[in-house]
Amino acid sequence: MFFHLELEHEILLHPRYFGRSLLETVTRKLFTEVEGTCHGKCGFVIAVTTIESIGDGFIQPGRGFVVYPVKYKAIVFRPFKGEVLDAVVKDVNKVGLFTDIGPLQCFVSRHSIPGDMEFDPNSNPPCYKTENEEMVIQQNDEIRLKIVGTRVDASDIFAIGSLMDDFLGLTS
């Protein structure tokens, strides 16, 4: 799910950047350091929308660097248990499917794939398919899955998914 949150970040700036374009440099560095990263509990920062404030800089003794506290608003992506999302299959093997949901990596165990689908290691590329080959899931296919669990680290989020529900599976 996507949220619009107010977040804080500290920008460390070398003295060579001091001058007329100081605020532009702090802004540019904020976008570079924050967009595309993961803040564990908040989620993946997709885009910075507005900068609320750039605080007064604090000089680090003995180094000359300045730390600027910045408050900004950003669109973040944070998955939740029970959420249904579209994913792209990145790898298929006998233990299950590895998928990408934007920046999120999700694993679907073979135990969470419908029982009528079997792994076929002899096909090229390897896939999960029904006996009559009515449905075939292979690398780069788009699927719809349900998040059954997440694990949050300080700098990343991982998810476990399932295809065992109505209207889940291949989307195309």
JSON list of C-alpha atoms in Angstrom, two decimals:
[
{"chain": "A", "resi": 1, "resn": "MET", "atom": "CA", "xyz": [0.00, 0.00, 0.00]},
{"chain": "A", "resi": 2, "resn": "PHE", "atom": "CA", "xyz": [1.16, 3.54, -0.70]},
{"chain": "A", "resi": 3, "resn": "PHE", "atom": "CA", "xyz": [1.32, 6.30, 1.90]},
{"chain": "A", "resi": 4, "resn": "HIS", "atom": "CA", "xyz": [2.23, 9.99, 1.91]},
{"chain": "A", "resi": 5, "resn": "LEU", "atom": "CA", "xyz": [4.39, 10.48, 5.02]},
{"chain": "A", "resi": 6, "resn": "GLU", "atom": "CA", "xyz": [6.41, 13.24, 6.60]},
{"chain": "A", "resi": 7, "resn": "LEU", "atom": "CA", "xyz": [9.96, 12.00, 7.22]},
{"chain": "A", "resi": 8, "resn": "GLU", "atom": "CA", "xyz": [13.28, 13.38, 8.44]},
{"chain": "A", "resi": 9, "resn": "HIS", "atom": "CA", "xyz": [16.80, 12.96, 7.13]},
{"chain": "A", "resi": 10, "resn": "GLU", "atom": "CA", "xyz": [20.19, 14.50, 7.88]},
{"chain": "A", "resi": 11, "resn": "ILE", "atom": "CA", "xyz": [22.31, 15.71, 4.96]},
{"chain": "A", "resi": 12, "resn": "LEU", "atom": "CA", "xyz": [26.09, 15.76, 5.49]},
{"chain": "A", "resi": 13, "resn": "LEU", "atom": "CA", "xyz": [27.67, 18.45, 3.32]},
{"chain": "A", "resi": 14, "resn": "HIS", "atom": "CA", "xyz": [31.33, 19.13, 2.53]},
{"chain": "A", "resi": 15, "resn": "PRO", "atom": "CA", "xyz": [32.47, 22.78, 2.84]},
{"chain": "A", "resi": 16, "resn": "ARG", "atom": "CA", "xyz": [33.21, 23.00, -0.91]},
{"chain": "A", "resi": 17, "resn": "TYR", "atom": "CA", "xyz": [29.42, 23.10, -1.51]},
{"chain": "A", "resi": 18, "resn": "PHE", "atom": "CA", "xyz": [28.92, 26.26, 0.58]},
{"chain": "A", "resi": 19, "resn": "GLY", "atom": "CA", "xyz": [27.89, 29.22, -1.54]},
{"chain": "A", "resi": 20, "resn": "ARG", "atom": "CA", "xyz": [24.95, 30.67, -3.42]},
{"chain": "A", "resi": 21, "resn": "SER", "atom": "CA", "xyz": [23.48, 27.33, -4.44]},
{"chain": "A", "resi": 22, "resn": "LEU", "atom": "CA", "xyz": [23.67, 25.77, -0.97]},
{"chain": "A", "resi": 23, "resn": "LEU", "atom": "CA", "xyz": [19.92, 25.07, -0.64]},
{"chain": "A", "resi": 24, "resn": "GLU", "atom": "CA", "xyz": [19.79, 23.61, -4.16]},
{"chain": "A", "resi": 25, "resn": "THR", "atom": "CA", "xyz": [22.70, 21.33, -3.26]},
{"chain": "A", "resi": 26, "resn": "VAL", "atom": "CA", "xyz": [21.00, 20.16, -0.05]},
{"chain": "A", "resi": 27, "resn": "THR", "atom": "CA", "xyz": [17.78, 19.52, -2.00]},
{"chain": "A", "resi": 28, "resn": "ARG", "atom": "CA", "xyz": [19.56, 17.60, -4.77]},
{"chain": "A", "resi": 29, "resn": "LYS", "atom": "CA", "xyz": [21.50, 15.54, -2.22]},
{"chain": "A", "resi": 30, "resn": "LEU", "atom": "CA", "xyz": [18.27, 14.70, -0.35]},
{"chain": "A", "resi": 31, "resn": "PHE", "atom": "CA", "xyz": [16.68, 13.34, -3.54]},
{"chain": "A", "resi": 32, "resn": "THR", "atom": "CA", "xyz": [19.82, 11.31, -4.32]},
{"chain": "A", "resi": 33, "resn": "GLU", "atom": "CA", "xyz": [20.21, 9.85, -0.82]},
{"chain": "A", "resi": 34, "resn": "VAL", "atom": "CA", "xyz": [16.56, 9.10, -0.05]},
{"chain": "A", "resi": 35, "resn": "GLU", "atom": "CA", "xyz": [14.65, 8.13, -3.22]},
{"chain": "A", "resi": 36, "resn": "GLY", "atom": "CA", "xyz": [14.79, 4.41, -3.95]},
{"chain": "A", "resi": 37, "resn": "THR", "atom": "CA", "xyz": [15.88, 3.44, -0.44]},
{"chain": "A", "resi": 38, "resn": "CYS", "atom": "CA", "xyz": [14.06, 1.51, 2.26]},
{"chain": "A", "resi": 39, "resn": "HIS", "atom": "CA", "xyz": [13.37, 2.86, 5.73]},
{"chain": "A", "resi": 40, "resn": "GLY", "atom": "CA", "xyz": [12.45, -0.39, 7.50]},
{"chain": "A", "resi": 41, "resn": "LYS", "atom": "CA", "xyz": [9.30, 0.55, 9.40]},
{"chain": "A", "resi": 42, "resn": "CYS", "atom": "CA", "xyz": [8.14, 3.25, 6.92]},
{"chain": "A", "resi": 43, "resn": "GLY", "atom": "CA", "xyz": [8.74, 1.28, 3.73]},
{"chain": "A", "resi": 44, "resn": "PHE", "atom": "CA", "xyz": [10.36, 1.98, 0.37]},
{"chain": "A", "resi": 45, "resn": "VAL", "atom": "CA", "xyz": [10.68, 5.68, -0.49]},
{"chain": "A", "resi": 46, "resn": "ILE", "atom": "CA", "xyz": [9.31, 6.00, -4.01]},
{"chain": "A", "resi": 47, "resn": "ALA", "atom": "CA", "xyz": [9.48, 9.78, -4.46]},
{"chain": "A", "resi": 48, "resn": "VAL", "atom": "CA", "xyz": [10.05, 12.93, -2.42]},
{"chain": "A", "resi": 49, "resn": "THR", "atom": "CA", "xyz": [7.07, 15.21, -3.01]},
{"chain": "A", "resi": 50, "resn": "THR", "atom": "CA", "xyz": [7.84, 18.32, -0.96]},
{"chain": "A", "resi": 51, "resn": "ILE", "atom": "CA", "xyz": [10.54, 19.62, 1.32]},
{"chain": "A", "resi": 52, "resn": "GLU", "atom": "CA", "xyz": [8.91, 21.03, 4.45]},
{"chain": "A", "resi": 53, "resn": "SER", "atom": "CA", "xyz": [12.00, 22.59, 6.02]},
{"chain": "A", "resi": 54, "resn": "ILE", "atom": "CA", "xyz": [15.77, 22.64, 5.91]},
{"chain": "A", "resi": 55, "resn": "GLY", "atom": "CA", "xyz": [17.08, 23.31, 9.42]},
{"chain": "A", "resi": 56, "resn": "ASP", "atom": "CA", "xyz": [20.12, 25.27, 10.47]},
{"chain": "A", "resi": 57, "resn": "GLY", "atom": "CA", "xyz": [23.35, 23.45, 9.75]},
{"chain": "A", "resi": 58, "resn": "PHE", "atom": "CA", "xyz": [25.53, 22.13, 12.55]},
{"chain": "A", "resi": 59, "resn": "ILE", "atom": "CA", "xyz": [29.29, 22.12, 12.01]},
{"chain": "A", "resi": 60, "resn": "GLN", "atom": "CA", "xyz": [31.01, 18.88, 12.95]},
{"chain": "A", "resi": 61, "resn": "PRO", "atom": "CA", "xyz": [34.01, 19.78, 15.14]},
{"chain": "A", "resi": 62, "resn": "GLY", "atom": "CA", "xyz": [37.37, 18.82, 13.66]},
{"chain": "A", "resi": 63, "resn": "ARG", "atom": "CA", "xyz": [35.96, 17.90, 10.24]},
{"chain": "A", "resi": 64, "resn": "GLY", "atom": "CA", "xyz": [34.36, 21.05, 8.84]},
{"chain": "A", "resi": 65, "resn": "PHE", "atom": "CA", "xyz": [31.38, 19.13, 7.46]},
{"chain": "A", "resi": 66, "resn": "VAL", "atom": "CA", "xyz": [27.93, 20.54, 8.14]},
{"chain": "A", "resi": 67, "resn": "VAL", "atom": "CA", "xyz": [24.86, 18.45, 9.01]},
{"chain": "A", "resi": 68, "resn": "TYR", "atom": "CA", "xyz": [21.51, 19.84, 7.81]},
{"chain": "A", "resi": 69, "resn": "PRO", "atom": "CA", "xyz": [18.33, 18.35, 9.30]},
{"chain": "A", "resi": 70, "resn": "VAL", "atom": "CA", "xyz": [15.66, 18.14, 6.59]},
{"chain": "A", "resi": 71, "resn": "LYS", "atom": "CA", "xyz": [11.93, 17.46, 6.99]},
{"chain": "A", "resi": 72, "resn": "TYR", "atom": "CA", "xyz": [10.21, 16.29, 3.83]},
{"chain": "A", "resi": 73, "resn": "LYS", "atom": "CA", "xyz": [7.12, 14.49, 2.56]},
{"chain": "A", "resi": 74, "resn": "ALA", "atom": "CA", "xyz": [7.45, 11.38, 0.44]},
{"chain": "A", "resi": 75, "resn": "ILE", "atom": "CA", "xyz": [5.36, 8.68, -1.16]},
{"chain": "A", "resi": 76, "resn": "VAL", "atom": "CA", "xyz": [6.31, 5.34, 0.39]},
{"chain": "A", "resi": 77, "resn": "PHE", "atom": "CA", "xyz": [5.38, 1.74, -0.44]},
{"chain": "A", "resi": 78, "resn": "ARG", "atom": "CA", "xyz": [4.77, -0.56, 2.53]},
{"chain": "A", "resi": 79, "resn": "PRO", "atom": "CA", "xyz": [3.26, -4.04, 2.05]},
{"chain": "A", "resi": 80, "resn": "PHE", "atom": "CA", "xyz": [0.91, -5.57, 4.62]},
{"chain": "A", "resi": 81, "resn": "LYS", "atom": "CA", "xyz": [-0.24, -9.10, 5.40]},
{"chain": "A", "resi": 82, "resn": "GLY", "atom": "CA", "xyz": [-3.39, -9.92, 3.45]},
{"chain": "A", "resi": 83, "resn": "GLU", "atom": "CA", "xyz": [-2.74, -7.37, 0.70]},
{"chain": "A", "resi": 84, "resn": "VAL", "atom": "CA", "xyz": [-3.23, -8.55, -2.91]},
{"chain": "A", "resi": 85, "resn": "LEU", "atom": "CA", "xyz": [-0.58, -7.26, -5.34]},
{"chain": "A", "resi": 86, "resn": "ASP", "atom": "CA", "xyz": [0.58, -7.78, -8.91]},
{"chain": "A", "resi": 87, "resn": "ALA", "atom": "CA", "xyz": [4.12, -9.16, -9.27]},
{"chain": "A", "resi": 88, "resn": "VAL", "atom": "CA", "xyz": [6.61, -10.15, -11.97]},
{"chain": "A", "resi": 89, "resn": "VAL", "atom": "CA", "xyz": [8.13, -13.65, -11.72]},
{"chain": "A", "resi": 90, "resn": "LYS", "atom": "CA", "xyz": [11.93, -13.39, -11.65]},
{"chain": "A", "resi": 91, "resn": "ASP", "atom": "CA", "xyz": [12.91, -17.01, -10.98]},
{"chain": "A", "resi": 92, "resn": "VAL", "atom": "CA", "xyz": [11.15, -20.39, -11.02]},
{"chain": "A", "resi": 93, "resn": "ASN", "atom": "CA", "xyz": [12.57, -23.46, -9.32]},
{"chain": "A", "resi": 94, "resn": "LYS", "atom": "CA", "xyz": [11.42, -26.57, -7.46]},
{"chain": "A", "resi": 95, "resn": "VAL", "atom": "CA", "xyz": [11.02, -24.71, -4.13]},
{"chain": "A", "resi": 96, "resn": "GLY", "atom": "CA", "xyz": [8.73, -22.04, -5.58]},
{"chain": "A", "resi": 97, "resn": "LEU", "atom": "CA", "xyz": [8.58, -18.67, -7.32]},
{"chain": "A", "resi": 98, "resn": "PHE", "atom": "CA", "xyz": [10.71, -15.60, -6.67]},
{"chain": "A", "resi": 99, "resn": "THR", "atom": "CA", "xyz": [8.94, -12.39, -7.66]},
{"chain": "A", "resi": 100, "resn": "ASP", "atom": "CA", "xyz": [9.44, -8.64, -7.69]},
{"chain": "A", "resi": 101, "resn": "ILE", "atom": "CA", "xyz": [6.68, -6.24, -6.68]},
{"chain": "A", "resi": 102, "resn": "GLY", "atom": "CA", "xyz": [8.36, -2.96, -7.59]},
{"chain": "A", "resi": 103, "resn": "PRO", "atom": "CA", "xyz": [11.25, -2.70, -5.10]},
{"chain": "A", "resi": 104, "resn": "LEU", "atom": "CA", "xyz": [9.87, -5.53, -2.93]},
{"chain": "A", "resi": 105, "resn": "GLN", "atom": "CA", "xyz": [11.10, -9.11, -3.27]},
{"chain": "A", "resi": 106, "resn": "CYS", "atom": "CA", "xyz": [8.49, -11.79, -2.60]},
{"chain": "A", "resi": 107, "resn": "PHE", "atom": "CA", "xyz": [8.79, -15.58, -2.41]},
{"chain": "A", "resi": 108, "resn": "VAL", "atom": "CA", "xyz": [5.90, -17.95, -3.15]},
{"chain": "A", "resi": 109, "resn": "SER", "atom": "CA", "xyz": [6.56, -21.45, -1.80]},
{"chain": "A", "resi": 110, "resn": "ARG", "atom": "CA", "xyz": [5.50, -24.49, -3.84]},
{"chain": "A", "resi": 111, "resn": "HIS", "atom": "CA", "xyz": [3.18, -25.28, -0.91]},
{"chain": "A", "resi": 112, "resn": "SER", "atom": "CA", "xyz": [1.40, -21.97, -1.59]},
{"chain": "A", "resi": 113, "resn": "ILE", "atom": "CA", "xyz": [0.88, -22.75, -5.28]},
{"chain": "A", "resi": 114, "resn": "PRO", "atom": "CA", "xyz": [-2.38, -24.57, -6.17]},
{"chain": "A", "resi": 115, "resn": "GLY", "atom": "CA", "xyz": [-2.08, -28.37, -5.96]},
{"chain": "A", "resi": 116, "resn": "ASP", "atom": "CA", "xyz": [-3.04, -28.88, -9.62]},
{"chain": "A", "resi": 117, "resn": "MET", "atom": "CA", "xyz": [0.14, -27.03, -10.71]},
{"chain": "A", "resi": 118, "resn": "GLU", "atom": "CA", "xyz": [3.35, -29.04, -10.90]},
{"chain": "A", "resi": 119, "resn": "PHE", "atom": "CA", "xyz": [6.94, -27.89, -11.38]},
{"chain": "A", "resi": 120, "resn": "ASP", "atom": "CA", "xyz": [8.33, -28.87, -14.79]},
{"chain": "A", "resi": 121, "resn": "PRO", "atom": "CA", "xyz": [12.15, -28.65, -14.75]},
{"chain": "A", "resi": 122, "resn": "ASN", "atom": "CA", "xyz": [12.41, -30.04, -18.29]},
{"chain": "A", "resi": 123, "resn": "SER", "atom": "CA", "xyz": [10.57, -27.17, -19.99]},
{"chain": "A", "resi": 124, "resn": "ASN", "atom": "CA", "xyz": [12.60, -24.26, -21.25]},
{"chain": "A", "resi": 125, "resn": "PRO", "atom": "CA", "xyz": [12.38, -22.04, -19.20]},
{"chain": "A", "resi": 126, "resn": "PRO", "atom": "CA", "xyz": [11.37, -24.06, -16.09]},
{"chain": "A", "resi": 127, "resn": "CYS", "atom": "CA", "xyz": [7.77, -23.43, -15.06]},
{"chain": "A", "resi": 128, "resn": "TYR", "atom": "CA", "xyz": [4.80, -24.42, -12.94]},
{"chain": "A", "resi": 129, "resn": "LYS", "atom": "CA", "xyz": [1.93, -25.68, -15.06]},
{"chain": "A", "resi": 130, "resn": "THR", "atom": "CA", "xyz": [-1.35, -27.54, -14.85]},
{"chain": "A", "resi": 131, "resn": "GLU", "atom": "CA", "xyz": [-1.56, -31.06, -16.24]},
{"chain": "A", "resi": 132, "resn": "ASN", "atom": "CA", "xyz": [-3.41, -29.92, -19.38]},
{"chain": "A", "resi": 133, "resn": "GLU", "atom": "CA", "xyz": [-1.11, -26.85, -19.68]},
{"chain": "A", "resi": 134, "resn": "GLU", "atom": "CA", "xyz": [-4.10, -24.53, -19.37]},
{"chain": "A", "resi": 135, "resn": "MET", "atom": "CA", "xyz": [-2.10, -22.33, -17.00]},
{"chain": "A", "resi": 136, "resn": "VAL", "atom": "CA", "xyz": [1.70, -21.96, -17.19]},
{"chain": "A", "resi": 137, "resn": "ILE", "atom": "CA", "xyz": [3.70, -19.69, -14.86]},
{"chain": "A", "resi": 138, "resn": "GLN", "atom": "CA", "xyz": [7.27, -19.02, -15.95]},
{"chain": "A", "resi": 139, "resn": "GLN", "atom": "CA", "xyz": [9.94, -16.32, -15.71]},
{"chain": "A", "resi": 140, "resn": "ASN", "atom": "CA", "xyz": [8.80, -12.74, -16.60]},
{"chain": "A", "resi": 141, "resn": "ASP", "atom": "CA", "xyz": [5.09, -13.61, -16.28]},
{"chain": "A", "resi": 142, "resn": "GLU", "atom": "CA", "xyz": [2.81, -11.22, -14.41]},
{"chain": "A", "resi": 143, "resn": "ILE", "atom": "CA", "xyz": [0.93, -12.83, -11.53]},
{"chain": "A", "resi": 144, "resn": "ARG", "atom": "CA", "xyz": [-1.45, -11.67, -8.80]},
{"chain": "A", "resi": 145, "resn": "LEU", "atom": "CA", "xyz": [-0.58, -12.88, -5.31]},
{"chain": "A", "resi": 146, "resn": "LYS", "atom": "CA", "xyz": [-1.59, -12.38, -1.70]},
{"chain": "A", "resi": 147, "resn": "ILE", "atom": "CA", "xyz": [0.97, -11.35, 0.92]},
{"chain": "A", "resi": 148, "resn": "VAL", "atom": "CA", "xyz": [0.87, -13.83, 3.81]},
{"chain": "A", "resi": 149, "resn": "GLY", "atom": "CA", "xyz": [3.82, -12.45, 5.75]},
{"chain": "A", "resi": 150, "resn": "THR", "atom": "CA", "xyz": [6.52, -9.79, 5.79]},
{"chain": "A", "resi": 151, "resn": "ARG", "atom": "CA", "xyz": [9.92, -9.44, 7.41]},
{"chain": "A", "resi": 152, "resn": "VAL", "atom": "CA", "xyz": [11.24, -5.94, 8.07]},
{"chain": "A", "resi": 153, "resn": "ASP", "atom": "CA", "xyz": [14.97, -5.27, 8.44]},
{"chain": "A", "resi": 154, "resn": "ALA", "atom": "CA", "xyz": [16.56, -1.88, 9.09]},
{"chain": "A", "resi": 155, "resn": "SER", "atom": "CA", "xyz": [17.13, -1.34, 5.38]},
{"chain": "A", "resi": 156, "resn": "ASP", "atom": "CA", "xyz": [14.92, -3.83, 3.52]},
{"chain": "A", "resi": 157, "resn": "ILE", "atom": "CA", "xyz": [11.55, -5.57, 3.49]},
{"chain": "A", "resi": 158, "resn": "PHE", "atom": "CA", "xyz": [10.91, -9.13, 2.31]},
{"chain": "A", "resi": 159, "resn": "ALA", "atom": "CA", "xyz": [7.56, -10.82, 1.77]},
{"chain": "A", "resi": 160, "resn": "ILE", "atom": "CA", "xyz": [6.08, -14.30, 1.51]},
{"chain": "A", "resi": 161, "resn": "GLY", "atom": "CA", "xyz": [3.16, -14.72, -0.89]},
{"chain": "A", "resi": 162, "resn": "SER", "atom": "CA", "xyz": [0.48, -17.22, -1.82]},
{"chain": "A", "resi": 163, "resn": "LEU", "atom": "CA", "xyz": [-1.52, -18.13, -4.92]},
{"chain": "A", "resi": 164, "resn": "MET", "atom": "CA", "xyz": [-4.04, -20.22, -2.92]},
{"chain": "A", "resi": 165, "resn": "ASP", "atom": "CA", "xyz": [-7.11, -17.99, -3.12]},
{"chain": "A", "resi": 166, "resn": "ASP", "atom": "CA", "xyz": [-9.74, -16.96, -5.61]},
{"chain": "A", "resi": 167, "resn": "PHE", "atom": "CA", "xyz": [-8.63, -14.73, -8.51]},
{"chain": "A", "resi": 168, "resn": "LEU", "atom": "CA", "xyz": [-4.90, -15.21, -7.81]},
{"chain": "A", "resi": 169, "resn": "GLY", "atom": "CA", "xyz": [-2.37, -16.48, -10.33]},
{"chain": "A", "resi": 170, "resn": "LEU", "atom": "CA", "xyz": [-1.54, -15.54, -13.89]},
{"chain": "A", "resi": 171, "resn": "THR", "atom": "CA", "xyz": [-2.91, -12.13, -14.92]},
{"chain": "A", "resi": 172, "resn": "SER", "atom": "CA", "xyz": [-2.22, -12.19, -18.66]}
]
